[in-house]
Coordinates of C-alpha atoms and ligand atoms in Angstrom, one line a residue:
X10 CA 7.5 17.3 -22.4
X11 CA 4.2 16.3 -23.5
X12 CA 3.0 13.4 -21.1
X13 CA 0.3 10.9 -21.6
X14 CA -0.9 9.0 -18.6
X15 CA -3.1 5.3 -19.0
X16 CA -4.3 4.7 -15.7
X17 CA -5.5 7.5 -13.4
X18 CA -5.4 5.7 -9.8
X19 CA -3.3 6.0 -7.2
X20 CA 0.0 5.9 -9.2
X21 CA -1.3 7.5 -12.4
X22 CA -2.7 10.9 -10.7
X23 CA 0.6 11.1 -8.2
X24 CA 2.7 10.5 -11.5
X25 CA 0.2 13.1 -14.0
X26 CA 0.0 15.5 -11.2
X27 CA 3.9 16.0 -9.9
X28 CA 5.1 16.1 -13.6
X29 CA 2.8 18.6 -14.6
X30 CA 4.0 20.9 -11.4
X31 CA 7.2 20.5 -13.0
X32 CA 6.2 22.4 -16.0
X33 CA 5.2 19.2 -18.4
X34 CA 1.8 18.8 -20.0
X35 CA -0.2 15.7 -18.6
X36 CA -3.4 14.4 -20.0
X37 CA -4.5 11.5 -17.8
X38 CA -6.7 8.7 -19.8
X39 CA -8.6 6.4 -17.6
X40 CA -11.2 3.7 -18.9
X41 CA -13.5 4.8 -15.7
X42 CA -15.7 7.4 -17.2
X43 CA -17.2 8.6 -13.8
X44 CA -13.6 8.8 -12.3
X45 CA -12.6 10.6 -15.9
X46 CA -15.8 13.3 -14.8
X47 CA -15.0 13.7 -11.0
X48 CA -10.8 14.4 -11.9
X49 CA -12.4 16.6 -15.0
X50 CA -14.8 18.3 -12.6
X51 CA -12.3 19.1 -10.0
X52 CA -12.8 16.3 -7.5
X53 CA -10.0 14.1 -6.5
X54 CA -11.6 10.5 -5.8
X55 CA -8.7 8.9 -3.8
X56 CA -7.7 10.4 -0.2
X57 CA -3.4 11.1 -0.8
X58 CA -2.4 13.9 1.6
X59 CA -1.0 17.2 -0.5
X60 CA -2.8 15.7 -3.9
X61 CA -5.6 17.9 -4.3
X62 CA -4.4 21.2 -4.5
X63 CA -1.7 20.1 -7.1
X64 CA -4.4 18.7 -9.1
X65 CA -6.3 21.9 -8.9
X66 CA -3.4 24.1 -9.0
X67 CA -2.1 22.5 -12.4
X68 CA -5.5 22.1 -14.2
X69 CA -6.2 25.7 -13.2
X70 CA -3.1 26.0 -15.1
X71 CA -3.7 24.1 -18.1
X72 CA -1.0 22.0 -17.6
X73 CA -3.2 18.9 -16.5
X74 CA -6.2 17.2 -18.2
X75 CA -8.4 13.9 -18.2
X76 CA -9.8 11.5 -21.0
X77 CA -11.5 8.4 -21.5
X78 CA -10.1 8.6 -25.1
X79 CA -6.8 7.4 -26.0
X80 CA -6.5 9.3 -29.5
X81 CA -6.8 12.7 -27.4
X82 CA -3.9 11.8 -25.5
X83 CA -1.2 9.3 -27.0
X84 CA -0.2 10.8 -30.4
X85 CA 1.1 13.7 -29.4
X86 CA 2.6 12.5 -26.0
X87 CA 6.2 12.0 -25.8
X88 CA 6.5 10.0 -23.1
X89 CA 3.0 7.8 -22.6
X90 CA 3.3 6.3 -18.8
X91 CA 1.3 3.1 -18.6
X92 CA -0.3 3.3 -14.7
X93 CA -2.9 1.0 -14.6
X94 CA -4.0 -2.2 -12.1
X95 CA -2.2 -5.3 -12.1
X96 CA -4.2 -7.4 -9.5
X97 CA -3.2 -10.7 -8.1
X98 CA -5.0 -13.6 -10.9
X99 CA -6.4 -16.7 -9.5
X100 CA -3.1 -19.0 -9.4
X101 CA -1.2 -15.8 -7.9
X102 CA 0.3 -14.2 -11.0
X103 CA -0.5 -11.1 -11.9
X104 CA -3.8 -10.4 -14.3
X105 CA -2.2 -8.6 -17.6
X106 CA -5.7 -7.9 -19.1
X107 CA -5.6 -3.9 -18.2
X108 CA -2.1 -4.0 -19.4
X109 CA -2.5 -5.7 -22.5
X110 CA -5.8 -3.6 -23.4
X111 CA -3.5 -0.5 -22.4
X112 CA -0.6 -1.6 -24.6
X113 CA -2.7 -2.5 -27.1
X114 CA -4.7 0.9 -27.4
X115 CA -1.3 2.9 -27.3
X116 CA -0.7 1.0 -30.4
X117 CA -3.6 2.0 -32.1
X118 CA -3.1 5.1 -31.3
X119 CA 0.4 6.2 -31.2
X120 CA 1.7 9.2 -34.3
X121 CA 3.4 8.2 -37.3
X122 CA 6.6 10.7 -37.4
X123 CA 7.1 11.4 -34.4
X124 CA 9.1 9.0 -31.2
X125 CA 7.3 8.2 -28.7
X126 CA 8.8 6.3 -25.2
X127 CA 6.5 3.5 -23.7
X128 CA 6.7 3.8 -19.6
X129 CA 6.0 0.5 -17.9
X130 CA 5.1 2.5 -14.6
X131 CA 2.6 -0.5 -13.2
X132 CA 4.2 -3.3 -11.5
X133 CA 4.7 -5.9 -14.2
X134 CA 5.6 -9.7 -14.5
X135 CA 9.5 -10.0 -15.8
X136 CA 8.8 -10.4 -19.2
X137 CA 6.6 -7.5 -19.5
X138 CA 8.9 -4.8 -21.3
X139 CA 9.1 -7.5 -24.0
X140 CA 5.5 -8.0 -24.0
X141 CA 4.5 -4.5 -24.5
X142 CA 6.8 -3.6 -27.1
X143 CA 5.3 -6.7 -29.1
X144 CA 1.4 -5.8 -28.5
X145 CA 2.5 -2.3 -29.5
X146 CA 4.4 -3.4 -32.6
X147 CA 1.7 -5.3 -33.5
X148 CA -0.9 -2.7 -33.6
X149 CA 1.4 -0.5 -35.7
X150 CA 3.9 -2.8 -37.3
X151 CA 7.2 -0.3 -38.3
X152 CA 4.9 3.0 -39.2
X153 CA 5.8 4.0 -35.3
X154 CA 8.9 4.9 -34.3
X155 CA 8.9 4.0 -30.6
X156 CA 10.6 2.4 -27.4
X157 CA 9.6 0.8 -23.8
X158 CA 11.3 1.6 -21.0
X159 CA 10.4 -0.2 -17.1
X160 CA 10.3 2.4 -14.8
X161 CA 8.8 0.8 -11.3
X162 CA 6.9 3.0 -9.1
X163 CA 8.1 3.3 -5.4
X164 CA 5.7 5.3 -3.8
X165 CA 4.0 4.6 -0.2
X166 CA 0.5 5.3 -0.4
X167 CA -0.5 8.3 2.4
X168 CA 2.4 9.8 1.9
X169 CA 2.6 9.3 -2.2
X170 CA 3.4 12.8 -3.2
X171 CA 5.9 13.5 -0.5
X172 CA 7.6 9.3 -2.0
X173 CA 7.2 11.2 -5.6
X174 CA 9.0 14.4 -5.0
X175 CA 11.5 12.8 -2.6
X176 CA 12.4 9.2 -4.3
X177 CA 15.4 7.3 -2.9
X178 CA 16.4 5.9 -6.8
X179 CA 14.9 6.2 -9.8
X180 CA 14.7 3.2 -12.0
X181 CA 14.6 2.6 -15.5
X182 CA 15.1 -0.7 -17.3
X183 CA 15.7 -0.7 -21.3
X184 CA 17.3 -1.7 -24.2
X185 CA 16.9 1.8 -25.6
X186 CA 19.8 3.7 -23.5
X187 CA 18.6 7.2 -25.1
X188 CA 15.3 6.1 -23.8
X189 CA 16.4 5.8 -21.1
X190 CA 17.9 9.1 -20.4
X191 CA 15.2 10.5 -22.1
X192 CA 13.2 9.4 -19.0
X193 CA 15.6 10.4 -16.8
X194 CA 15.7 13.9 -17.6
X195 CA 11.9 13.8 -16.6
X196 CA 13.2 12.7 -13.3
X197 CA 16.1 15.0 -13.1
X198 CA 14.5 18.1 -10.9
X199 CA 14.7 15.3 -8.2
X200 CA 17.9 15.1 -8.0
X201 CA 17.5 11.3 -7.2
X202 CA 20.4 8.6 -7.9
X203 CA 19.5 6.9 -11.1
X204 CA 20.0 3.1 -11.5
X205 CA 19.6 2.5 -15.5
X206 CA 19.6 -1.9 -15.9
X207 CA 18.0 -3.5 -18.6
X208 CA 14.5 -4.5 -18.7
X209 CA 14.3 -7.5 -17.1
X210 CA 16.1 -6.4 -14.4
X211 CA 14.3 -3.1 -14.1
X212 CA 11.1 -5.5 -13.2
X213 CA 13.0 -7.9 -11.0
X214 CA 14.2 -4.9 -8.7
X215 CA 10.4 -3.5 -8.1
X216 CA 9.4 -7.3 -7.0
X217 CA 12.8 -8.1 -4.6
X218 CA 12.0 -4.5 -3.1
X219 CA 8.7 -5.2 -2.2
X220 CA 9.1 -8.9 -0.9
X221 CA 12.3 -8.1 1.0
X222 CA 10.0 -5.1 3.0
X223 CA 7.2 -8.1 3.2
X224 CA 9.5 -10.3 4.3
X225 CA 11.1 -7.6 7.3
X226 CA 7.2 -7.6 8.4
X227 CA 6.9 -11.3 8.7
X228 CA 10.1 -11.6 10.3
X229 CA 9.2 -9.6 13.2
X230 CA 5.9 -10.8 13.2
X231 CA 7.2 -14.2 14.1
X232 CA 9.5 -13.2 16.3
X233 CA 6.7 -11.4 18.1
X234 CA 5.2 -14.4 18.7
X235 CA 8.0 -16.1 20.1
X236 CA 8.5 -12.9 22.1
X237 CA 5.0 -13.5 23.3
X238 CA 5.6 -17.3 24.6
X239 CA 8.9 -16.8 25.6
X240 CA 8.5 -13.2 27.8
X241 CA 10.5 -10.7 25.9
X242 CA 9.6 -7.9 24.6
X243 CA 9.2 -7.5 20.3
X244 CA 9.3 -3.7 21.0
X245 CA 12.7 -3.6 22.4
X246 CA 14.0 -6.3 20.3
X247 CA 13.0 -4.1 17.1
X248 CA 14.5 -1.3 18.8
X249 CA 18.0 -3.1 19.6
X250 CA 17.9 -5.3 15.8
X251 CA 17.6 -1.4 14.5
X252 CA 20.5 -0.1 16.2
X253 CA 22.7 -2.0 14.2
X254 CA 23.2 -0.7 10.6
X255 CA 24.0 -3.6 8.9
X256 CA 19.7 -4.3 9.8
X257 CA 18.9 -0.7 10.3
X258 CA 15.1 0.3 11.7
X259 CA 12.6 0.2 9.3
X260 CA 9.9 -2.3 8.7
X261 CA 10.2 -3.8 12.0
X262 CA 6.9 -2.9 13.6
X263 CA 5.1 -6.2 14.7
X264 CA 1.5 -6.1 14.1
X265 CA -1.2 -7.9 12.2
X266 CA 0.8 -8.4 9.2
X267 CA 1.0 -6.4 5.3
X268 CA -2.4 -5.9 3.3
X269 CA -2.9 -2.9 0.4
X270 CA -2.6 -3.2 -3.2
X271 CA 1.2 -4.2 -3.2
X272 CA 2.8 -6.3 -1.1
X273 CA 0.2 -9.2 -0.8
X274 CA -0.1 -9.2 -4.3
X275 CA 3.7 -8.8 -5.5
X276 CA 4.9 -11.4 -3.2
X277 CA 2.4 -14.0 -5.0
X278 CA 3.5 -12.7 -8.6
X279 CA 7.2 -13.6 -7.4
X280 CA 6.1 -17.2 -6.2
X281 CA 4.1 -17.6 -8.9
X282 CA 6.8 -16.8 -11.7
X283 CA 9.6 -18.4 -9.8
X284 CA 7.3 -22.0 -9.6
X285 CA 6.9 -21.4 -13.5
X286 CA 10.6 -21.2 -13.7
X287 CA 10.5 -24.5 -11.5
X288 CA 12.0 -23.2 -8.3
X289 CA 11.1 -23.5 -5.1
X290 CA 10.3 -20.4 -3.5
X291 CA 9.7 -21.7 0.1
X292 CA 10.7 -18.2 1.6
X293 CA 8.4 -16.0 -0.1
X294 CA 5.6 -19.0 0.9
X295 CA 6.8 -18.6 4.9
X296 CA 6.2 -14.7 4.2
X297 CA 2.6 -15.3 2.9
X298 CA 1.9 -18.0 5.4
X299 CA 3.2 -15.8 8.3
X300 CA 1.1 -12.5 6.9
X301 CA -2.0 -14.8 7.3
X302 CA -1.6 -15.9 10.6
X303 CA -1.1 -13.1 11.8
X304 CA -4.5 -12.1 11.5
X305 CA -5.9 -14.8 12.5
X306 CA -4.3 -15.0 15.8
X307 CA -5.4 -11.7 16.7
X308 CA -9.0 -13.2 16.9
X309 CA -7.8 -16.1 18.4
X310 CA -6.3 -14.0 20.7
X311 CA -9.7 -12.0 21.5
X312 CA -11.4 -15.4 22.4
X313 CA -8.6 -16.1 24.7
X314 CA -9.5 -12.5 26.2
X315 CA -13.2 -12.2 26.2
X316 CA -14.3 -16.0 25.4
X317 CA -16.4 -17.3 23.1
X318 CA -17.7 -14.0 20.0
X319 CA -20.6 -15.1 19.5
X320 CA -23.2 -12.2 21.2
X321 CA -20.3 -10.2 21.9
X322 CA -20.0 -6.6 20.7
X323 CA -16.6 -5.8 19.3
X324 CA -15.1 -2.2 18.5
X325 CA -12.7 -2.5 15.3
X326 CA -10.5 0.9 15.4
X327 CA -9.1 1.4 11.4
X328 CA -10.1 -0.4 8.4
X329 CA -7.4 1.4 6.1
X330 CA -5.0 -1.3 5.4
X331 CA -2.5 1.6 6.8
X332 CA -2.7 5.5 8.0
X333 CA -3.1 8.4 5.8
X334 CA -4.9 6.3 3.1
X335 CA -8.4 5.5 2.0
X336 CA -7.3 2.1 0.3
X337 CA -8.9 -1.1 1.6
X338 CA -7.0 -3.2 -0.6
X339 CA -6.2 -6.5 1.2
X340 CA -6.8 -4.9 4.4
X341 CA -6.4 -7.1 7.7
X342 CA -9.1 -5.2 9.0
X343 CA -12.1 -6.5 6.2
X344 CA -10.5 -10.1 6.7
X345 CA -10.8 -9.7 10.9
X346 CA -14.3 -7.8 10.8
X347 CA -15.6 -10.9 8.5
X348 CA -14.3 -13.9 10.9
X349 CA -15.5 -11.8 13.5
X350 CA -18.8 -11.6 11.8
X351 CA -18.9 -15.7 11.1
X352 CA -18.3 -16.3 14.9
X353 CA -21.5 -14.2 15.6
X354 CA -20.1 -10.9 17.2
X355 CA -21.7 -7.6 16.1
X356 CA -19.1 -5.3 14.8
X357 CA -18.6 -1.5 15.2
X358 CA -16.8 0.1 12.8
X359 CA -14.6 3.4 12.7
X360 CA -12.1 4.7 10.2
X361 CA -11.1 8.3 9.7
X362 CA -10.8 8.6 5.9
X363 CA -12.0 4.7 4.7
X364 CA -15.3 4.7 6.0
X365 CA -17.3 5.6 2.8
X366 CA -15.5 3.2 0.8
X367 CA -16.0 0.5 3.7
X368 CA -19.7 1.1 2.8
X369 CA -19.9 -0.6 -0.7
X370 CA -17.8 -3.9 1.0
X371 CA -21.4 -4.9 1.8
X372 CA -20.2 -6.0 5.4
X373 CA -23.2 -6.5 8.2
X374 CA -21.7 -3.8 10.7
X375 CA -22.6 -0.7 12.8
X376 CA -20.9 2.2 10.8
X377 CA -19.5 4.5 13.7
X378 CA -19.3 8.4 14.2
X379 CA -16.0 8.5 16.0
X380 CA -13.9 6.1 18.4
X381 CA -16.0 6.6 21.0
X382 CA -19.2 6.1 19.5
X383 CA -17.3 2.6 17.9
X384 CA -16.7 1.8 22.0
X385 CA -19.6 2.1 23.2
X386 CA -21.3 -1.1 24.7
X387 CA -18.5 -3.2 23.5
X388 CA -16.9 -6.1 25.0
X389 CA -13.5 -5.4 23.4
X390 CA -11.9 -2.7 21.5
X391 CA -9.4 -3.8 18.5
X392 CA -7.2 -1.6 17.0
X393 CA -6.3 -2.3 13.5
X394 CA -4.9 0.9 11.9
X395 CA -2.4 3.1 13.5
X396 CA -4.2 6.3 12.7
X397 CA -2.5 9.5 14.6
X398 CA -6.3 10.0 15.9
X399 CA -6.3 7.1 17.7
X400 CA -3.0 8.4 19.6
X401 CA -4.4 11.4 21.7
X402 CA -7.9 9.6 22.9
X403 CA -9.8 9.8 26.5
X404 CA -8.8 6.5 26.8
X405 CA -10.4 6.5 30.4
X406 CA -13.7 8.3 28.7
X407 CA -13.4 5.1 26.0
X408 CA -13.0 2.6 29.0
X409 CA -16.8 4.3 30.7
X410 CA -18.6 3.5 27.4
X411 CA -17.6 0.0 27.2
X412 CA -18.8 -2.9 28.8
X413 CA -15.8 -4.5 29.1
X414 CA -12.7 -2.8 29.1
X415 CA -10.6 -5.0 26.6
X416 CA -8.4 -3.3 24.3
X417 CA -6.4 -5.5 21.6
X418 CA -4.1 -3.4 20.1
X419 CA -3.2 -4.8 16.8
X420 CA -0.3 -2.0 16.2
X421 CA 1.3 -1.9 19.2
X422 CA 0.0 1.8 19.5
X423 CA -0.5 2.4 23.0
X424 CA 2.0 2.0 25.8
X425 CA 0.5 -0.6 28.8
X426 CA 2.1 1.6 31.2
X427 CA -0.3 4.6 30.2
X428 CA -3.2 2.0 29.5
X429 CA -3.6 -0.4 32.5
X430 CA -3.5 1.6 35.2
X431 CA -6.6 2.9 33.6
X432 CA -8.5 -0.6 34.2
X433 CA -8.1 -1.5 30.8
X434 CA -6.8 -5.4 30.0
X435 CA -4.3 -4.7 27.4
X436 CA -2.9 -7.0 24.9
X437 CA -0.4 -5.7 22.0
X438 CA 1.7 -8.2 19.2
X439 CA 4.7 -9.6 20.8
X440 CA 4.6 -8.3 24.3
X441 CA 4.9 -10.4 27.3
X442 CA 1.9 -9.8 29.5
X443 CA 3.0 -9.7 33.0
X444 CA 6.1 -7.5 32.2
X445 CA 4.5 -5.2 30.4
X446 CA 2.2 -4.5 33.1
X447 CA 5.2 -4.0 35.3
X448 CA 7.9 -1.4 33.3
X449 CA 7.2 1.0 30.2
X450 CA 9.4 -0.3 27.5
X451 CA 9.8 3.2 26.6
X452 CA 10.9 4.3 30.2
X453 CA 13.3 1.5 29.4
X454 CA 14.6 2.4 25.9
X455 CA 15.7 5.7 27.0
X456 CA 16.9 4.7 30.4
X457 CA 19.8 2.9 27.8
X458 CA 20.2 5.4 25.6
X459 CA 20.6 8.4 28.2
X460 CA 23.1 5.7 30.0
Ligands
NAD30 P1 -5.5 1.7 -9.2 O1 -6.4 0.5 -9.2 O2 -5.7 2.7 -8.1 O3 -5.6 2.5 -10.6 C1 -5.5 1.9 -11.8 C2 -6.4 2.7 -12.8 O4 -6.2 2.2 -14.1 C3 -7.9 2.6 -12.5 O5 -8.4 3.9 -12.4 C4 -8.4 1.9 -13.8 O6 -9.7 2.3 -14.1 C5 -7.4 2.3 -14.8 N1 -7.4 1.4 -16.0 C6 -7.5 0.0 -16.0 N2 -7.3 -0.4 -17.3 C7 -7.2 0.7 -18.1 C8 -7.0 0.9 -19.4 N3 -6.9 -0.1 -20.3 N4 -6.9 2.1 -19.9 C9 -6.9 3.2 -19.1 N5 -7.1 3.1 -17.7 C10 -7.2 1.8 -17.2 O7 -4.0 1.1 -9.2 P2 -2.7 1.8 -8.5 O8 -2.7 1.5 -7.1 O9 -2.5 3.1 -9.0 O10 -1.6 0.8 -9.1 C11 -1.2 0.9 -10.5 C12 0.0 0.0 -10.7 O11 1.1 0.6 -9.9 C13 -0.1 -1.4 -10.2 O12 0.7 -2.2 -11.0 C14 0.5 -1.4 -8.8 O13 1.1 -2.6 -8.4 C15 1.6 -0.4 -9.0 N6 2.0 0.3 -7.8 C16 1.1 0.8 -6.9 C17 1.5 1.4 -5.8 C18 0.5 1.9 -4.8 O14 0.9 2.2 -3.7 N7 -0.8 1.9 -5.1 C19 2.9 1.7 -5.5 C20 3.8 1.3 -6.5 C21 3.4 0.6 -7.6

């Protein structure tokens, strides 16, 4: 197939790029002309693990080009996948304007005489299918013969291209049901299990995925805290809740709560349009309200350890809003560095892959070589990102460069059994402090399992 991509970000390049390995040709069009001259120039300008060499391999190839211009692209696509942003607006719903300008420019654009299938591939409002198929009709009343299909996106960034090739479902919402398969012949190679609905319900499932993950974080984030106060263990509790598989294990992690360019975002949409439809969406509220304090009670929970900020030196450890990506989207670590920041404490910084995009946040911190350098002279350490680097450390060499040995582990990374004999005071999320001085909840875990 001939393949026309609007939106060359994190979806649009994952999407341009795996279909064109499959043997399609992809010409991604982006409004960003120096983005459109870095992909053109061979530079990839997001960090996705495994993404650059299929770029390279497929534009080596001819199979995969970039545009800022639509007409090089849409006429003779057959399938034109619309990829681009659909931020959070100021009341919470999502901001259209990039997919209305998109929609509208396919329109413009789009062949006489030949059929072309619209791809609503961006998270959009439900509604949206609807939407596009009337800017595009507008633009080219009945000269273009052409449909919309919704086809969320499931992907994970950091581990996008691995989500793409592997996907648990495909999904594709339409009215059009040789659209539809149309679509899913693209998707075929995948051998995925195919869930065809119509529109509406296409868009609902991409927004009831992504709250129902949000809400499995602030779930065990609030249990976490109740963990805390009441001396049990979140850890062991996620373990035992997993074991059963009506719950299952995943997204059970207590931390600092959800950021990136999804979940924050879509759980607001889905408030947003259900308070339009005059509901009362106290859940998804909880979930927001939960994700928020979370963060905040990590730096309440630093002034508890090391007293008042102000003059103190802290160490933040991550500022990805997750591992294996560059994306600082909504990331707990810009909102904690900042309040940090307001209470007077000098912040060091140190990120494996985000630190040059950290850069042009215009924060008022110490930009770090490595973990250690981040460490040194600091009253606390916090660990915000669960990077695999952060596993093997000296911790002992980390504790001789600080001035106090605090370590605030926001992830629940490190065992306190391996970290306070060291001299370190530990704190994780959800742990109770005196027994998990005492025992290694992993020690633990397995003791029941060997049993
Ligand atoms: P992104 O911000 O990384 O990329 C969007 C791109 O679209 C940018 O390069 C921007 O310049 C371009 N763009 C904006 N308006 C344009 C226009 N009119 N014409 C051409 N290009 C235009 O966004 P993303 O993270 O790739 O997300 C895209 C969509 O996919 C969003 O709706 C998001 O919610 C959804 N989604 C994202 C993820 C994720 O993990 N990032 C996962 C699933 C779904």
């Amino acid at each position: 197939m001939k393949i026309a991509v609007i939106g060359t970000g994190y979806v649009g390049l994952c999407t341009g790029a795996i279909f064109a390995d499959l043997g399609n040709e992809v010409i991604g069009v982006d409004i960003d002309r120096e983005k459109v001259a870095r992909l053109a120039a061979g530079d990839c300008p997001i960090y996705e693990p495994g993404l650059e060499e299929i770029l390279t391999r497929n534009r080596d190839a001819g199979r995969l080009a970039f545009t800022t211009d639509y007409s090089e692209a849409v006429p003779n696509a057959d399938c034109v996948f619309i990829c681009v942003n659909t931020p959070a607006g100021p009341d919470g719903g999502a901001d259209m304007r990039y997919v209305r300008t998109a929609a509208l420019r396919v329109g413009q654009t789009l062949a006489w005489g030949r059929r072309t299938i619209i791809v609503n591939k961006s998270t959009m409002p439900i509604g949206s299918g609807d939407l596009v198929q009337a800017l595009v009709h507008e633009q080219c009343t009945d000269r273009a013969d052409f449909a919309v299909v919704s086809n969320p996106e499931f992907l994970r960034e950091g581990s996008a291209v691995h989500d793409m090739l592997h996907p648990d479902r495909i999904v594709l919402g339409a009215t059009d049901r040789d659209a539809a398969e149309a679509v899913a012949d693209l998707y075929r190679p995948f051998n995925a299990p195919l869930l065809i609905t119509d529109l509406r319900t296409a868009e609902m499932i991409k927004y009831a995925s992504n709250a129902f993950l949000a809400t499995r974080i602030s779930f065990i984030n609030e249990v976490a805290h109740i963990c805390e106060a009441l001396g049990a263990d979140v850890r062991q509790v996620a373990t035992g809740m997993g074991m059963d598989t009506r719950i299952g294990p995943h997204f059970l992690n207590a931390g600092i709560g959800f950021g990136g360019s999804c979940f924050p975002k879509d759980v607001r949409a889905l408030e947003f349009m259900a308070r339009e439809a005059d509901l009362h969406p106290q859940l998804l509220r909880a979930v927001l309200d939960i994700n928020r304090d979370s963060r905040r009670s990590l730096v309440r929970k630093l002034q508890r350890l090391i007293g008042p900020l102000d003059g103190t030196t802290v160490a933040i450890w991550g500022l990805a809003f997750k591992p294996d990506t560059d994306d600082l989207r909504e990331a707990p670590a810009l909102e904690i560095v900042r309040d940090l920041l307001s209470r007077g404490a000098s912040v060091r910084v140190y990120d494996p892959v985000a630190m040059d995009a950290a850069r042009s946040q215009q924060l008022d911190v110490a930009f770090c070589t490595d973990p250690y350098d981040a460490a040194t002279g600091a009253d606390a350490v916090v660990l915000v990102t669960e990077w695999n680097e952060f596993k093997g450390l000296d911790l002992a060499r980390v504790r001789d460069q600080m001035r106090r040995p605090v370590l605030l582990d926001g992830r629940n990374l490190y065992d306190p059994a391996d970290v306070v004999p060291l001299g370190f005071t530990y704190r994780g999320v959800g742990l109770p402090s005196k027994y998990a001085l005492a025992h290694s909840p992993r020690t633990v875990v397995e003791e029941a399992i060997t049993r």
